[in-house]
PDB file of C-alpha atoms in Angstrom:
ATOM      1  CA  MET A   1      17.310   5.666   9.184  1.00  0.00           C
ATOM      2  CA  THR A   2      14.760   2.854   8.520  1.00  0.00           C
ATOM      3  CA  ARG A   3      11.148   4.304   7.738  1.00  0.00           C
ATOM      4  CA  ILE A   4       8.498   1.837   8.415  1.00  0.00           C
ATOM      5  CA  ILE A   5       5.030   2.496   5.980  1.00  0.00           C
ATOM      6  CA  VAL A   6       1.311   0.796   6.945  1.00  0.00           C
ATOM      7  CA  VAL A   7      -0.880   0.718   4.036  1.00  0.00           C
ATOM      8  CA  THR A   8      -4.048   0.575   5.519  1.00  0.00           C
ATOM      9  CA  SER A   9      -8.024   0.833   5.222  1.00  0.00           C
ATOM     10  CA  GLY A  10     -11.015   0.090   7.324  1.00  0.00           C
ATOM     11  CA  LYS A  11     -12.579  -1.608   4.280  1.00  0.00           C
ATOM     12  CA  GLY A  12     -11.371  -4.797   2.208  1.00  0.00           C
ATOM     13  CA  GLY A  13     -11.108  -4.696  -1.484  1.00  0.00           C
ATOM     14  CA  VAL A  14      -9.713  -0.981  -1.753  1.00  0.00           C
ATOM     15  CA  GLY A  15      -6.251  -1.841  -3.328  1.00  0.00           C
ATOM     16  CA  LYS A  16      -4.245  -1.985  -0.242  1.00  0.00           C
ATOM     17  CA  THR A  17      -2.103  -5.057  -1.540  1.00  0.00           C
ATOM     18  CA  THR A  18      -1.981  -3.494  -4.928  1.00  0.00           C
ATOM     19  CA  THR A  19      -0.588  -0.332  -3.514  1.00  0.00           C
ATOM     20  CA  SER A  20       1.782  -2.069  -1.111  1.00  0.00           C
ATOM     21  CA  ALA A  21       3.212  -3.955  -4.012  1.00  0.00           C
ATOM     22  CA  ALA A  22       3.460  -0.707  -6.379  1.00  0.00           C
ATOM     23  CA  ILE A  23       4.980   1.623  -3.789  1.00  0.00           C
ATOM     24  CA  ALA A  24       7.461  -1.096  -2.377  1.00  0.00           C
ATOM     25  CA  MET A  25       8.535  -1.649  -6.112  1.00  0.00           C
ATOM     26  CA  GLY A  26       8.678   2.281  -6.676  1.00  0.00           C
ATOM     27  CA  PHE A  27      11.344   2.628  -3.844  1.00  0.00           C
ATOM     28  CA  ALA A  28      13.235  -0.147  -4.896  1.00  0.00           C
ATOM     29  CA  LYS A  29      13.391   1.046  -8.199  1.00  0.00           C
ATOM     30  CA  LYS A  30      14.749   4.293  -6.913  1.00  0.00           C
ATOM     31  CA  GLY A  31      17.545   2.553  -5.472  1.00  0.00           C
ATOM     32  CA  HIS A  32      16.575   2.045  -1.936  1.00  0.00           C
ATOM     33  CA  LYS A  33      16.476  -1.229  -0.259  1.00  0.00           C
ATOM     34  CA  THR A  34      13.094  -1.895   0.641  1.00  0.00           C
ATOM     35  CA  ALA A  35      10.979  -4.955   2.309  1.00  0.00           C
ATOM     36  CA  VAL A  36       7.196  -5.468   1.953  1.00  0.00           C
ATOM     37  CA  ILE A  37       5.733  -7.580   4.523  1.00  0.00           C
ATOM     38  CA  ASP A  38       2.229  -9.309   4.206  1.00  0.00           C
ATOM     39  CA  PHE A  39       0.235  -9.292   7.334  1.00  0.00           C
ATOM     40  CA  ASP A  40      -2.884 -10.995   6.338  1.00  0.00           C
ATOM     41  CA  VAL A  41      -2.296 -14.165   7.830  1.00  0.00           C
ATOM     42  CA  GLY A  42      -4.787 -16.918   6.398  1.00  0.00           C
ATOM     43  CA  LEU A  43      -5.160 -15.163   2.891  1.00  0.00           C
ATOM     44  CA  ARG A  44      -1.910 -14.044   1.813  1.00  0.00           C
ATOM     45  CA  ASN A  45      -2.367 -12.426  -1.457  1.00  0.00           C
ATOM     46  CA  LEU A  46       1.029 -10.511  -1.558  1.00  0.00           C
ATOM     47  CA  ASP A  47       2.800 -13.128  -2.982  1.00  0.00           C
ATOM     48  CA  LEU A  48       0.503 -13.450  -6.085  1.00  0.00           C
ATOM     49  CA  ILE A  49       0.698  -9.945  -6.797  1.00  0.00           C
ATOM     50  CA  MET A  50       4.715  -9.931  -6.729  1.00  0.00           C
ATOM     51  CA  GLY A  51       4.511 -12.915  -8.835  1.00  0.00           C
ATOM     52  CA  CYS A  52       6.536 -15.072  -6.094  1.00  0.00           C
ATOM     53  CA  GLU A  53       4.049 -17.405  -4.787  1.00  0.00           C
ATOM     54  CA  ARG A  54       5.711 -20.582  -6.101  1.00  0.00           C
ATOM     55  CA  ARG A  55       8.880 -19.364  -4.279  1.00  0.00           C
ATOM     56  CA  VAL A  56       7.261 -19.123  -0.763  1.00  0.00           C
ATOM     57  CA  VAL A  57       9.015 -21.709   1.534  1.00  0.00           C
ATOM     58  CA  TYR A  58       8.982 -19.737   4.990  1.00  0.00           C
ATOM     59  CA  ASP A  59       6.525 -17.099   6.099  1.00  0.00           C
ATOM     60  CA  ILE A  60       6.377 -14.492   8.757  1.00  0.00           C
ATOM     61  CA  VAL A  61       4.903 -16.764  11.363  1.00  0.00           C
ATOM     62  CA  ASN A  62       7.675 -19.354  10.811  1.00  0.00           C
ATOM     63  CA  VAL A  63      10.226 -16.566  11.545  1.00  0.00           C
ATOM     64  CA  ILE A  64       8.150 -15.301  14.652  1.00  0.00           C
ATOM     65  CA  TYR A  65       8.371 -19.156  15.979  1.00  0.00           C
ATOM     66  CA  GLY A  66      11.754 -19.388  15.264  1.00  0.00           C
ATOM     67  CA  GLU A  67      11.039 -22.206  12.688  1.00  0.00           C
ATOM     68  CA  ALA A  68      13.224 -20.331  10.262  1.00  0.00           C
ATOM     69  CA  THR A  69      15.516 -17.389   9.906  1.00  0.00           C
ATOM     70  CA  LEU A  70      14.269 -13.981   8.564  1.00  0.00           C
ATOM     71  CA  ASN A  71      16.954 -14.753   5.737  1.00  0.00           C
ATOM     72  CA  GLN A  72      15.241 -17.995   4.835  1.00  0.00           C
ATOM     73  CA  ALA A  73      11.747 -16.390   4.618  1.00  0.00           C
ATOM     74  CA  LEU A  74      12.667 -13.183   2.568  1.00  0.00           C
ATOM     75  CA  ILE A  75      12.234 -13.790  -1.283  1.00  0.00           C
ATOM     76  CA  LYS A  76      14.088 -11.709  -3.622  1.00  0.00           C
ATOM     77  CA  ASP A  77      11.945  -9.657  -6.071  1.00  0.00           C
ATOM     78  CA  LYS A  78      12.456 -11.192  -9.476  1.00  0.00           C
ATOM     79  CA  HIS A  79      12.245  -7.600 -11.021  1.00  0.00           C
ATOM     80  CA  CYS A  80      14.541  -5.645  -8.884  1.00  0.00           C
ATOM     81  CA  GLU A  81      17.554  -6.591  -6.906  1.00  0.00           C
ATOM     82  CA  ASN A  82      16.670  -4.026  -3.968  1.00  0.00           C
ATOM     83  CA  LEU A  83      13.117  -5.509  -3.335  1.00  0.00           C
ATOM     84  CA  TYR A  84      12.624  -8.254  -1.005  1.00  0.00           C
ATOM     85  CA  ILE A  85       8.847  -9.596   0.181  1.00  0.00           C
ATOM     86  CA  LEU A  86       8.012 -11.408   3.311  1.00  0.00           C
ATOM     87  CA  PRO A  87       4.874 -13.454   2.940  1.00  0.00           C
ATOM     88  CA  ALA A  88       2.282 -14.267   5.167  1.00  0.00           C
ATOM     89  CA  SER A  89       1.029 -17.723   6.636  1.00  0.00           C
ATOM     90  CA  GLN A  90      -1.924 -19.238   4.587  1.00  0.00           C
ATOM     91  CA  THR A  91      -2.139 -22.181   7.329  1.00  0.00           C
ATOM     92  CA  ARG A  92      -2.104 -20.379  10.844  1.00  0.00           C
ATOM     93  CA  ASP A  93      -4.638 -18.408  12.770  1.00  0.00           C
ATOM     94  CA  LYS A  94      -4.228 -14.529  12.692  1.00  0.00           C
ATOM     95  CA  ASP A  95      -3.387 -14.856  16.238  1.00  0.00           C
ATOM     96  CA  ALA A  96      -0.174 -16.357  15.552  1.00  0.00           C
ATOM     97  CA  LEU A  97       1.280 -12.849  15.297  1.00  0.00           C
ATOM     98  CA  SER A  98       2.752 -11.217  18.108  1.00  0.00           C
ATOM     99  CA  GLN A  99       3.977  -7.772  18.934  1.00  0.00           C
ATOM    100  CA  GLU A 100       7.059  -9.027  20.327  1.00  0.00           C
ATOM    101  CA  GLY A 101       7.889 -10.965  17.117  1.00  0.00           C
ATOM    102  CA  VAL A 102       6.986  -8.498  14.703  1.00  0.00           C
ATOM    103  CA  GLY A 103       9.181  -5.622  16.660  1.00  0.00           C
ATOM    104  CA  GLN A 104      12.147  -8.071  16.278  1.00  0.00           C
ATOM    105  CA  ILE A 105      11.583  -8.916  12.632  1.00  0.00           C
ATOM    106  CA  LEU A 106      11.219  -4.996  12.093  1.00  0.00           C
ATOM    107  CA  GLU A 107      14.441  -4.665  14.022  1.00  0.00           C
ATOM    108  CA  GLU A 108      16.389  -6.899  12.400  1.00  0.00           C
ATOM    109  CA  LEU A 109      15.418  -5.572   8.931  1.00  0.00           C
ATOM    110  CA  ALA A 110      16.632  -2.299  10.222  1.00  0.00           C
ATOM    111  CA  ALA A 111      19.747  -3.748  10.881  1.00  0.00           C
ATOM    112  CA  LYS A 112      20.045  -5.068   7.532  1.00  0.00           C
ATOM    113  CA  ASP A 113      19.994  -1.400   6.137  1.00  0.00           C
ATOM    114  CA  PHE A 114      16.422  -1.599   4.890  1.00  0.00           C
ATOM    115  CA  LYS A 115      15.614   2.028   4.136  1.00  0.00           C
ATOM    116  CA  TYR A 116      11.818   1.345   3.648  1.00  0.00           C
ATOM    117  CA  ILE A 117       9.653  -1.313   5.084  1.00  0.00           C
ATOM    118  CA  VAL A 118       6.228  -1.557   3.583  1.00  0.00           C
ATOM    119  CA  CYS A 119       3.385  -3.227   5.703  1.00  0.00           C
ATOM    120  CA  ASP A 120       0.602  -4.556   4.034  1.00  0.00           C
ATOM    121  CA  SER A 121      -2.263  -4.616   6.495  1.00  0.00           C
ATOM    122  CA  PRO A 122      -5.616  -6.763   6.266  1.00  0.00           C
ATOM    123  CA  ALA A 123      -8.577  -4.884   6.424  1.00  0.00           C
ATOM    124  CA  GLY A 124     -10.338  -3.834   9.678  1.00  0.00           C
ATOM    125  CA  ILE A 125      -9.233  -4.102  13.044  1.00  0.00           C
ATOM    126  CA  GLU A 126      -8.212  -7.224  13.996  1.00  0.00           C
ATOM    127  CA  LYS A 127      -4.555  -8.464  15.568  1.00  0.00           C
ATOM    128  CA  GLY A 128      -2.837  -8.585  12.002  1.00  0.00           C
ATOM    129  CA  ALA A 129      -4.336  -4.740  11.401  1.00  0.00           C
ATOM    130  CA  HIS A 130      -3.057  -3.506  14.486  1.00  0.00           C
ATOM    131  CA  LEU A 131       0.219  -5.103  14.491  1.00  0.00           C
ATOM    132  CA  ALA A 132       0.853  -3.641  10.785  1.00  0.00           C
ATOM    133  CA  MET A 133       0.237  -0.111  12.030  1.00  0.00           C
ATOM    134  CA  TYR A 134       1.658  -0.566  15.636  1.00  0.00           C
ATOM    135  CA  PHE A 135       5.296   0.161  14.727  1.00  0.00           C
ATOM    136  CA  ALA A 136       4.170   2.595  11.690  1.00  0.00           C
ATOM    137  CA  ASP A 137       6.386   5.905  11.255  1.00  0.00           C
ATOM    138  CA  ASP A 138       3.857   6.809   8.274  1.00  0.00           C
ATOM    139  CA  ALA A 139       0.600   5.768   7.130  1.00  0.00           C
ATOM    140  CA  PHE A 140      -0.803   5.454   3.698  1.00  0.00           C
ATOM    141  CA  VAL A 141      -4.715   5.357   3.949  1.00  0.00           C
ATOM    142  CA  VAL A 142      -6.158   3.669   1.010  1.00  0.00           C
ATOM    143  CA  THR A 143      -9.820   4.647   0.235  1.00  0.00           C
ATOM    144  CA  ASN A 144     -12.116   4.180  -2.531  1.00  0.00           C
ATOM    145  CA  PRO A 145     -14.701   7.442  -3.295  1.00  0.00           C
ATOM    146  CA  GLU A 146     -17.527   5.978  -1.698  1.00  0.00           C
ATOM    147  CA  VAL A 147     -19.365   6.914   1.663  1.00  0.00           C
ATOM    148  CA  ALA A 148     -18.876   3.656   3.162  1.00  0.00           C
ATOM    149  CA  SER A 149     -14.815   3.200   2.181  1.00  0.00           C
ATOM    150  CA  VAL A 150     -14.232   6.705   3.455  1.00  0.00           C
ATOM    151  CA  ARG A 151     -16.142   6.309   6.945  1.00  0.00           C
ATOM    152  CA  ASP A 152     -14.382   3.245   7.437  1.00  0.00           C
ATOM    153  CA  SER A 153     -11.065   4.794   6.992  1.00  0.00           C
ATOM    154  CA  ASP A 154     -12.049   7.902   9.259  1.00  0.00           C
ATOM    155  CA  ARG A 155     -12.247   5.078  11.880  1.00  0.00           C
ATOM    156  CA  MET A 156      -8.910   3.806  11.252  1.00  0.00           C
ATOM    157  CA  LEU A 157      -7.580   7.148  11.531  1.00  0.00           C
ATOM    158  CA  GLY A 158      -8.776   7.283  15.051  1.00  0.00           C
ATOM    159  CA  ILE A 159      -6.904   3.989  15.831  1.00  0.00           C
ATOM    160  CA  LEU A 160      -3.591   5.177  14.099  1.00  0.00           C
ATOM    161  CA  ALA A 161      -3.669   8.061  16.505  1.00  0.00           C
ATOM    162  CA  SER A 162      -4.417   6.214  19.849  1.00  0.00           C
ATOM    163  CA  LYS A 163      -3.006   2.618  19.504  1.00  0.00           C
ATOM    164  CA  SER A 164       0.005   3.001  17.852  1.00  0.00           C
ATOM    165  CA  ARG A 165       3.749   2.848  19.360  1.00  0.00           C
ATOM    166  CA  ARG A 166       4.197   6.290  18.751  1.00  0.00           C
ATOM    167  CA  ALA A 167       0.914   7.221  20.775  1.00  0.00           C
ATOM    168  CA  GLU A 168       1.848   5.105  23.680  1.00  0.00           C
ATOM    169  CA  GLN A 169       5.233   6.520  23.613  1.00  0.00           C
ATOM    170  CA  ASN A 170       4.121  10.269  23.363  1.00  0.00           C
ATOM    171  CA  LEU A 171       6.285  10.278  20.276  1.00  0.00           C
ATOM    172  CA  GLU A 172       5.664  12.479  17.172  1.00  0.00           C
ATOM    173  CA  PRO A 173       2.471  11.350  15.537  1.00  0.00           C
ATOM    174  CA  ILE A 174       2.259   8.878  12.664  1.00  0.00           C
ATOM    175  CA  LYS A 175       2.331  10.959   9.307  1.00  0.00           C
ATOM    176  CA  GLU A 176      -0.830  10.065   7.558  1.00  0.00           C
ATOM    177  CA  TYR A 177      -1.613  10.213   3.869  1.00  0.00           C
ATOM    178  CA  LEU A 178      -4.340   9.949   1.476  1.00  0.00           C
ATOM    179  CA  LEU A 179      -4.410   7.477  -1.431  1.00  0.00           C
ATOM    180  CA  LEU A 180      -7.669   7.719  -3.515  1.00  0.00           C
ATOM    181  CA  THR A 181      -8.143   4.738  -5.668  1.00  0.00           C
ATOM    182  CA  ARG A 182     -10.413   3.543  -8.465  1.00  0.00           C
ATOM    183  CA  TYR A 183     -11.231   7.256  -9.106  1.00  0.00           C
ATOM    184  CA  SER A 184     -13.514   8.204 -12.114  1.00  0.00           C
ATOM    185  CA  PRO A 185     -14.128  11.776 -12.899  1.00  0.00           C
ATOM    186  CA  GLU A 186     -16.823  10.835 -15.106  1.00  0.00           C
ATOM    187  CA  ARG A 187     -18.691   8.972 -12.198  1.00  0.00           C
ATOM    188  CA  VAL A 188     -17.950  12.091  -9.957  1.00  0.00           C
ATOM    189  CA  ARG A 189     -19.752  14.304 -12.538  1.00  0.00           C
ATOM    190  CA  ILE A 190     -22.865  12.299 -12.579  1.00  0.00           C
ATOM    191  CA  GLY A 191     -22.692  11.897  -8.835  1.00  0.00           C
ATOM    192  CA  GLU A 192     -22.039   7.943  -8.731  1.00  0.00           C
ATOM    193  CA  MET A 193     -18.878   8.650  -6.557  1.00  0.00           C
ATOM    194  CA  LEU A 194     -17.416  11.542  -4.143  1.00  0.00           C
ATOM    195  CA  SER A 195     -14.935  13.860  -5.511  1.00  0.00           C
ATOM    196  CA  VAL A 196     -11.436  14.429  -4.111  1.00  0.00           C
ATOM    197  CA  ALA A 197     -12.692  17.395  -2.281  1.00  0.00           C
ATOM    198  CA  ASP A 198     -15.309  15.851  -0.903  1.00  0.00           C
ATOM    199  CA  VAL A 199     -12.909  12.877   0.492  1.00  0.00           C
ATOM    200  CA  GLN A 200     -10.497  15.329   1.745  1.00  0.00           C
ATOM    201  CA  ASP A 201     -13.199  17.442   3.633  1.00  0.00           C
ATOM    202  CA  ILE A 202     -14.180  14.166   5.486  1.00  0.00           C
ATOM    203  CA  LEU A 203     -10.592  12.919   6.236  1.00  0.00           C
ATOM    204  CA  SER A 204      -8.631  16.125   6.222  1.00  0.00           C
ATOM    205  CA  LEU A 205      -5.605  14.203   5.004  1.00  0.00           C
ATOM    206  CA  HIS A 206      -2.718  15.387   2.871  1.00  0.00           C
ATOM    207  CA  LEU A 207      -3.397  13.945  -0.594  1.00  0.00           C
ATOM    208  CA  LEU A 208      -0.473  11.718  -2.072  1.00  0.00           C
ATOM    209  CA  GLY A 209      -2.111  10.489  -5.053  1.00  0.00           C
ATOM    210  CA  VAL A 210      -5.175   9.440  -7.202  1.00  0.00           C
ATOM    211  CA  ILE A 211      -5.372   6.054  -8.801  1.00  0.00           C
ATOM    212  CA  PRO A 212      -7.536   6.264 -11.577  1.00  0.00           C
ATOM    213  CA  GLU A 213     -10.142   2.949 -12.327  1.00  0.00           C
ATOM    214  CA  SER A 214      -8.119   1.191 -14.625  1.00  0.00           C
ATOM    215  CA  LYS A 215      -8.371  -2.581 -16.143  1.00  0.00           C
ATOM    216  CA  SER A 216      -4.345  -2.524 -16.007  1.00  0.00           C
ATOM    217  CA  VAL A 217      -4.671  -3.260 -12.224  1.00  0.00           C
ATOM    218  CA  LEU A 218      -6.279  -6.141 -12.750  1.00  0.00           C
ATOM    219  CA  THR A 219      -4.259  -7.279 -15.330  1.00  0.00           C
ATOM    220  CA  ALA A 220      -1.072  -6.638 -13.456  1.00  0.00           C
ATOM    221  CA  SER A 221      -2.297  -8.579 -10.504  1.00  0.00           C
ATOM    222  CA  ASN A 222      -3.254 -11.376 -12.641  1.00  0.00           C
ATOM    223  CA  SER A 223       0.055 -11.680 -14.114  1.00  0.00           C
ATOM    224  CA  GLY A 224       2.140 -11.480 -11.198  1.00  0.00           C
ATOM    225  CA  THR A 225       3.813  -7.903 -11.860  1.00  0.00           C
ATOM    226  CA  PRO A 226       3.153  -4.894  -9.641  1.00  0.00           C
ATOM    227  CA  VAL A 227       1.103  -2.313 -11.557  1.00  0.00           C
ATOM    228  CA  ILE A 228       3.859   0.446 -11.135  1.00  0.00           C
ATOM    229  CA  LEU A 229       5.873  -1.582 -13.779  1.00  0.00           C
ATOM    230  CA  ASP A 230       3.422  -0.859 -16.378  1.00  0.00           C
ATOM    231  CA  GLU A 231       4.269   2.823 -17.019  1.00  0.00           C
ATOM    232  CA  LYS A 232       1.951   3.085 -20.101  1.00  0.00           C
ATOM    233  CA  SER A 233      -1.075   2.855 -18.101  1.00  0.00           C
ATOM    234  CA  ASP A 234      -2.543   5.470 -16.218  1.00  0.00           C
ATOM    235  CA  ALA A 235      -2.505   3.433 -12.761  1.00  0.00           C
ATOM    236  CA  GLY A 236       1.294   2.579 -13.181  1.00  0.00           C
ATOM    237  CA  GLN A 237       1.829   6.353 -13.877  1.00  0.00           C
ATOM    238  CA  ALA A 238      -0.340   7.392 -10.876  1.00  0.00           C
ATOM    239  CA  TYR A 239       1.753   5.035  -8.603  1.00  0.00           C
ATOM    240  CA  VAL A 240       5.353   6.505  -9.999  1.00  0.00           C
ATOM    241  CA  ASP A 241       3.790   9.794  -9.004  1.00  0.00           C
ATOM    242  CA  ILE A 242       2.883   8.924  -5.468  1.00  0.00           C
ATOM    243  CA  VAL A 243       6.265   7.518  -4.913  1.00  0.00           C
ATOM    244  CA  ALA A 244       8.241  10.592  -6.094  1.00  0.00           C
ATOM    245  CA  ARG A 245       5.933  12.904  -3.796  1.00  0.00           C
ATOM    246  CA  TYR A 246       6.466  10.800  -1.110  1.00  0.00           C
ATOM    247  CA  LEU A 247      10.196  11.264  -1.726  1.00  0.00           C
ATOM    248  CA  GLY A 248       9.952  14.646  -1.738  1.00  0.00           C
ATOM    249  CA  GLU A 249       9.448  15.278  -5.552  1.00  0.00           C
ATOM    250  CA  ASP A 250       6.959  18.043  -7.070  1.00  0.00           C
ATOM    251  CA  LYS A 251       4.716  16.615  -8.945  1.00  0.00           C
ATOM    252  CA  PRO A 252       1.127  17.699 -10.014  1.00  0.00           C
ATOM    253  CA  HIS A 253      -1.729  15.898  -9.470  1.00  0.00           C
ATOM    254  CA  ARG A 254      -3.253  13.716 -12.496  1.00  0.00           C
ATOM    255  CA  PHE A 255      -6.392  11.831 -12.844  1.00  0.00           C
ATOM    256  CA  ILE A 256      -8.660  14.073 -11.064  1.00  0.00           C
ATOM    257  CA  GLU A 257     -10.297  16.294 -13.987  1.00  0.00           C
ATOM    258  CA  GLU A 258     -12.192  14.568 -16.884  1.00  0.00           C
ATOM    259  CA  GLU A 259     -10.201  14.506 -20.106  1.00  0.00           C
ATOM    260  CA  LYS A 260     -11.671  16.838 -22.725  1.00  0.00           C
ATOM    261  CA  LYS A 261     -12.668  15.608 -25.969  1.00  0.00           C
ATOM    262  CA  GLY A 262     -11.242  17.380 -29.137  1.00  0.00           C
ATOM    263  CA  LEU A 263     -13.246  17.911 -32.112  1.00  0.00           C
ATOM    264  CA  PHE A 264     -12.644  14.227 -33.520  1.00  0.00           C
ATOM    265  CA  GLY A 265     -13.801  12.774 -29.934  1.00  0.00           C
ATOM    266  CA  LYS A 266     -16.831  14.623 -30.023  1.00  0.00           C
ATOM    267  CA  PHE A 267     -18.255  13.293 -33.340  1.00  0.00           C
ATOM    268  CA  PHE A 268     -17.276   9.748 -32.592  1.00  0.00           C
ATOM    269  CA  GLY A 269     -17.319   9.280 -28.818  1.00  0.00           C
ATOM    270  CA  SER A 270     -13.597   8.680 -28.328  1.00  0.00           C
ATOM    271  CA  LYS A 271     -11.725  10.324 -25.468  1.00  0.00           C
TER     272      LYS A 271
END
């Protein structure tokens, strides 16, 4: 049974595309046939983070308009044979997407035995964002621990609950999960950002994972490699944990508390 996951938020720049790339790679590495789709028509960043920008020939809009088949547009990931990328168009308008066209693509992917389809949503509530979430079974709500980001995510929860296919057809609601990105326990302690508890109080979502503030995210993005493949980094480990939790494994949450300094660290300022 295919599961469609939308990675969404109300605010831009919170790490949706990084998250989409990481979890899609995580599913594929676990042996699940996975597709990740870029819905950000006009901008298109997923192919850069996946390191396949030079291999893009056709995109999601070409498929919707019958200018290419889905097989022609899908790009097989160079790191994992179970993972495929469907890029967005850089030259079309966001209105080029249609509900019927997106629905047909998702049906065809399901028919090709894709276990997980990850929809990388653009920020906000425009057409691309609505279509990315419309067919979803699960929503990964990505937010930074800042008031504006959390408030915008709360707004997205209302849309998920009222404007999805599941809501329209009176089916079981979309399952919503919280991913907290760019988290720094040190900054929480000095009052510069909200704590995990603060965010959960506002959004009342099941916490799937906390991604610590990490330079490795930028490094991975610049190299065209999903950060989950950098297993030495805290961020990479956090995404491995998130995928495992979603798939039903019992993993304790990490990166929420400050690391305690040992005696050496107290003297020399190391962690």
